[in-house]
XYZ file of C-alpha atoms in Angstrom:
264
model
C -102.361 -36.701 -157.109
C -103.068 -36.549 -153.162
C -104.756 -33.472 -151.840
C -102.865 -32.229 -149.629
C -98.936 -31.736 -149.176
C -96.687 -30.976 -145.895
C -94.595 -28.399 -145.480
C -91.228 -27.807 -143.612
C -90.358 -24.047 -143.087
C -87.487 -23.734 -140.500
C -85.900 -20.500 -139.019
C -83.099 -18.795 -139.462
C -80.283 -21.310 -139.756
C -77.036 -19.588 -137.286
C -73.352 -20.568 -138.059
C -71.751 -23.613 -138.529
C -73.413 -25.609 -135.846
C -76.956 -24.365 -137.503
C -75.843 -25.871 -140.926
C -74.873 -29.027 -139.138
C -77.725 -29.384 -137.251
C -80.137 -29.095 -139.990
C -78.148 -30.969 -142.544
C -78.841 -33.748 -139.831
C -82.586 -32.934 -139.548
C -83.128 -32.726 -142.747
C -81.748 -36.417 -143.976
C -83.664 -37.676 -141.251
C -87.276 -36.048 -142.503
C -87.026 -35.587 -146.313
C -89.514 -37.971 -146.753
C -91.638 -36.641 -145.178
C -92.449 -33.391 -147.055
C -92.631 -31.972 -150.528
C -91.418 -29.120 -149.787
C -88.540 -27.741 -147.059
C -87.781 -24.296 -146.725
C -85.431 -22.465 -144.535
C -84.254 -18.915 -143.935
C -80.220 -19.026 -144.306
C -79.315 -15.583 -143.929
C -76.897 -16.170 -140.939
C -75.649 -19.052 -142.025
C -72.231 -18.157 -142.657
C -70.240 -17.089 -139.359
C -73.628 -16.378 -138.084
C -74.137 -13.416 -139.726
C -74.488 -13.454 -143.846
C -74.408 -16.176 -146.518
C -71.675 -16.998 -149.289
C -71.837 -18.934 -152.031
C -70.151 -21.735 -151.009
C -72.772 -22.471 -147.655
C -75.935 -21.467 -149.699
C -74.642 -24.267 -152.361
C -74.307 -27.152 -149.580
C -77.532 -26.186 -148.242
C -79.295 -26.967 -151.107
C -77.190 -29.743 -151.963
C -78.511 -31.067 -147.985
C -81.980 -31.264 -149.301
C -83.391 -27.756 -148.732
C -85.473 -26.636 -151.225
C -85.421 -22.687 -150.874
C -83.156 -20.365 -149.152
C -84.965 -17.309 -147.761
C -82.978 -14.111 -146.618
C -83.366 -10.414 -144.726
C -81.627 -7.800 -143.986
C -77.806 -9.893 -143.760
C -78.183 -11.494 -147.262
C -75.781 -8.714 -148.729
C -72.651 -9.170 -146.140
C -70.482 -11.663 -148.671
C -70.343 -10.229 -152.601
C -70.326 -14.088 -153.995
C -73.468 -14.476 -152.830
C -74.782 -12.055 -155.437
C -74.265 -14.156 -158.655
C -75.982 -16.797 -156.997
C -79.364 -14.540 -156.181
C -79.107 -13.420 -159.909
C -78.886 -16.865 -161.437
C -80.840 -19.017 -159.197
C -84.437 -19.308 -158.845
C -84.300 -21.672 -154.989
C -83.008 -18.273 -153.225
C -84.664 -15.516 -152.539
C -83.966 -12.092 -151.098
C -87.135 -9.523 -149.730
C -88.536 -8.463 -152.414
C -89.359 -5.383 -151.024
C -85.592 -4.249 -151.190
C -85.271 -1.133 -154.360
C -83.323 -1.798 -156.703
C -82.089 -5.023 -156.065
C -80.258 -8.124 -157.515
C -82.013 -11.520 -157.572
C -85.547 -12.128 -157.209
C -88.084 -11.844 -153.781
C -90.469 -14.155 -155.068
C -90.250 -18.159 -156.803
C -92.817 -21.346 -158.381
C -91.685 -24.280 -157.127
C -93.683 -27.275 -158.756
C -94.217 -29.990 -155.944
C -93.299 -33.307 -156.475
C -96.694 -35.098 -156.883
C -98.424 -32.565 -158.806
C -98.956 -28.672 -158.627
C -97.248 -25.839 -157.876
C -96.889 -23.314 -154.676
C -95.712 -19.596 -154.602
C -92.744 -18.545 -151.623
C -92.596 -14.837 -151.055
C -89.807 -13.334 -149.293
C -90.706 -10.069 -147.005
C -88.810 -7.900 -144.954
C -89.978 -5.343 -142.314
C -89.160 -1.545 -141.906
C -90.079 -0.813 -137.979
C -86.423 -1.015 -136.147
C -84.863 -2.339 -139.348
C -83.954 -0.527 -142.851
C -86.489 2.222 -144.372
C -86.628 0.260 -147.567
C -89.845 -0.076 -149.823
C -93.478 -0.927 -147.871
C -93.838 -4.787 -147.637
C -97.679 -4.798 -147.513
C -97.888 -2.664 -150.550
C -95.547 -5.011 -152.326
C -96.864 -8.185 -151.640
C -100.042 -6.738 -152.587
C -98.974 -5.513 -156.222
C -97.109 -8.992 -156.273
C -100.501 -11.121 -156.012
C -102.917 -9.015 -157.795
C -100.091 -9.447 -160.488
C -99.622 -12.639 -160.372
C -103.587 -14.093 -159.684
C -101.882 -17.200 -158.472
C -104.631 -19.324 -156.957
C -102.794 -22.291 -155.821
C -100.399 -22.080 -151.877
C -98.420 -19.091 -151.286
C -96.077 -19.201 -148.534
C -94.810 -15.777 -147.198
C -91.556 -16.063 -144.957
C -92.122 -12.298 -143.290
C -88.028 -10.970 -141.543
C -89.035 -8.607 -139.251
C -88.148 -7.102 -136.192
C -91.699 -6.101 -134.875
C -94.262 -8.686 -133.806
C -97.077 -6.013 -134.000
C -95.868 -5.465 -137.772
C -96.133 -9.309 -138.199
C -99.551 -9.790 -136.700
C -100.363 -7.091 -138.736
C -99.335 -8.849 -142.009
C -100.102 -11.744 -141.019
C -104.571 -10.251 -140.711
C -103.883 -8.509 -143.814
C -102.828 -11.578 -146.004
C -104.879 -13.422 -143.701
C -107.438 -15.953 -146.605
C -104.968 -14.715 -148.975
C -101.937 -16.725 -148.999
C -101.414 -20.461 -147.132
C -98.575 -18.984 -144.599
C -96.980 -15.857 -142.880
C -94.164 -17.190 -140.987
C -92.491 -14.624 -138.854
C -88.217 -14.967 -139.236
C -85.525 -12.609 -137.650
C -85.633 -12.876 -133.890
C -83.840 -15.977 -133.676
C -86.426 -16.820 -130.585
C -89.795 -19.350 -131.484
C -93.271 -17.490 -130.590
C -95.836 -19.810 -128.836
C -98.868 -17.687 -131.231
C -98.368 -20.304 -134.063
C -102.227 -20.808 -135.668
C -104.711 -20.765 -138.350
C -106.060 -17.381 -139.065
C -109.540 -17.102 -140.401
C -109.298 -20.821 -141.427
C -106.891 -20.466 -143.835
C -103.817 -19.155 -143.278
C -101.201 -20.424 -141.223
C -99.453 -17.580 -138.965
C -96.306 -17.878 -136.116
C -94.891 -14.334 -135.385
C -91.044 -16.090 -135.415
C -90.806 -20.292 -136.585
C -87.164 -19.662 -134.268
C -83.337 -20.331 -134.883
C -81.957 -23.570 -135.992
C -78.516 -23.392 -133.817
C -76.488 -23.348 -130.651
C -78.740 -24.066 -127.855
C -77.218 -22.404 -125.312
C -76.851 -18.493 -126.356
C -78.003 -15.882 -127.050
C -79.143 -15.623 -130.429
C -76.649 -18.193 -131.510
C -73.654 -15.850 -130.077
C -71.378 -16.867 -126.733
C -73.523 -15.950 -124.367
C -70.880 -14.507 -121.874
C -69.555 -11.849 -124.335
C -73.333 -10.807 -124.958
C -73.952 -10.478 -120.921
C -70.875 -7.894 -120.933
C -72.074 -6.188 -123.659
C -75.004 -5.193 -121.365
C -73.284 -4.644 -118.889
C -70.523 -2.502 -119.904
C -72.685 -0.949 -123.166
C -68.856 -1.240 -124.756
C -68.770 -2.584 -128.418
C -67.958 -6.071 -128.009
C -66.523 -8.949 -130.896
C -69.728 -11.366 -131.125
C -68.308 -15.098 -131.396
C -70.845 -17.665 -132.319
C -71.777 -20.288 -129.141
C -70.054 -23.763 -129.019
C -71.937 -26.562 -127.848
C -75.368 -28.830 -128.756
C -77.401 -27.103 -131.373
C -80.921 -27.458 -132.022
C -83.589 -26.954 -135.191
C -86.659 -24.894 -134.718
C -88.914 -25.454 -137.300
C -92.849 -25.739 -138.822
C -94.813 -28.526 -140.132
C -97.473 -26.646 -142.668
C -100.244 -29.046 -144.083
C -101.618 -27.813 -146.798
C -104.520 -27.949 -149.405
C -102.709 -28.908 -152.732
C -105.155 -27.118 -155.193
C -107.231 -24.243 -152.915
C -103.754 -23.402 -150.612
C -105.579 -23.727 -147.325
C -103.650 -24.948 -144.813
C -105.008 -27.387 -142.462
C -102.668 -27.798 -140.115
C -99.695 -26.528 -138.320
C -97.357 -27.844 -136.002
C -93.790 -27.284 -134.331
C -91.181 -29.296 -135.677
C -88.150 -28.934 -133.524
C -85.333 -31.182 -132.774
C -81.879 -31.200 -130.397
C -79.042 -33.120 -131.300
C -77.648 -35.493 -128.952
C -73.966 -34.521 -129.269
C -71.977 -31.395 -130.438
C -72.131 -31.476 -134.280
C -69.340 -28.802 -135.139
């Protein structure tokens, strides 16, 4: 069994052009890891996730689906969160169907842990993340990786969660902002940190929406109809090396890619 495994965690996947993208990306880089994760909560029309895109995700070659806030926008996507253990929602939502948390046992030996978080500063009031993921590993006494995809709106409440699990777990990647932070490093010389891994779609807009509607938005401060952007789309994404039996990870590294051609 080798000693260390790779990692691909990319961001959250916008629209149709986002699935296309990384349905490319990923054929083209399977190989290479053990383990890909992705956060697919806008996958569908940019904004949500059914059934029917969560199921051709997987069927691409993703491993796990992580969520936030938009997971609840399409009511098939509930059986699937019930029944399935490869998507997650934060567990730190009350109440809640589906799970927040998931084992995955790695291809060449060993198992990791994927945590799903979500943030409460400028986003819903729901149940304290650090407190949760806090019960959540003294529970479990898991010693092996632990990946924690953190959706949050705040980078100070990232960096924050990111000290506190900090020798703790082998990642806090940072998802929700649809825009890739430059902070991306190894925090006390264990665990891997980025305050946002980025947006896997349309390269030019804003946020993965038309750009031009967004612009008037601002400038008129009317409600506006959001359309998702046309055009090239690109994949923002992490390369995690970690330590297969102490979870340290040992390296990290961007792992984006733009397609050549419009995809969608």
């Amino acid at each position: 069994m080798p000693s260390k495994f790779k990692v691909l965690f990319l961001g959250d996947i916008v629209g149709c052009r986002g699935r296309k993208v990384v349905t490319s990306f990923v054929a083209k880089v399977r190989k290479e890891y053990e383990l890909i994760i992705a956060n697919a909560e806008n996958a569908s029309g940019g904004l949500g996730l059914n059934a029917k895109n969560a199921w051709e995700l997987k069927k691409a070659g993703i491993d796990i689906l992580t969520s936030g806030n938009h997971i609840w926008k399409f009511k098939d996507i509930i059986k699937v969160l019930e029944t399935e253990e490869w998507i997650l929602r934060p567990l730190n939502y009350p109440l809640a169907p589906g799970r927040g948390f998931t084992f995955f046992s790695l291809p060449q030996g060993g198992e990791i842990l994927v945590i799903n978080l979500q943030g409460r500063t400028f986003m819903e009031a729901i149940d304290c993340p650090f407190l949760g993921v806090d019960r959540l590993l003294e529970e479990l006494n898991f010693k092996g990786p632990v990946i924690v995809d953190f959706h949050a709106e705040a980078t100070s409440e990232k960096v924050a969660m990111g000290y506190f699990l900090a020798g703790r777990v082998s990642g806090v990647l940072g998802t929700h902002t649809h825009v890739q932070t430059n902070d991306c490093r190894i925090l006390d010389g264990f665990t891997a940190y980025i305050s946002d891994v980025g947006m896997c779609g349309p390269v030019e807009s804003v946020l993965g929406m038309e750009k031009g509607i967004i612009i008037e938005r601002f400038l008129s401060k009317r409600p506006q109809k959001f359309d998702l952007a046309k055009g090239k789309a690109k994949v923002c994404g992490l390369s995690l090396t970690i330590d297969r039996l102490t979870g340290r990870c040992e390296d990290i590294a961007f792992c984006n890619w733009e397609e050549e051609n419009d995809s969608c």
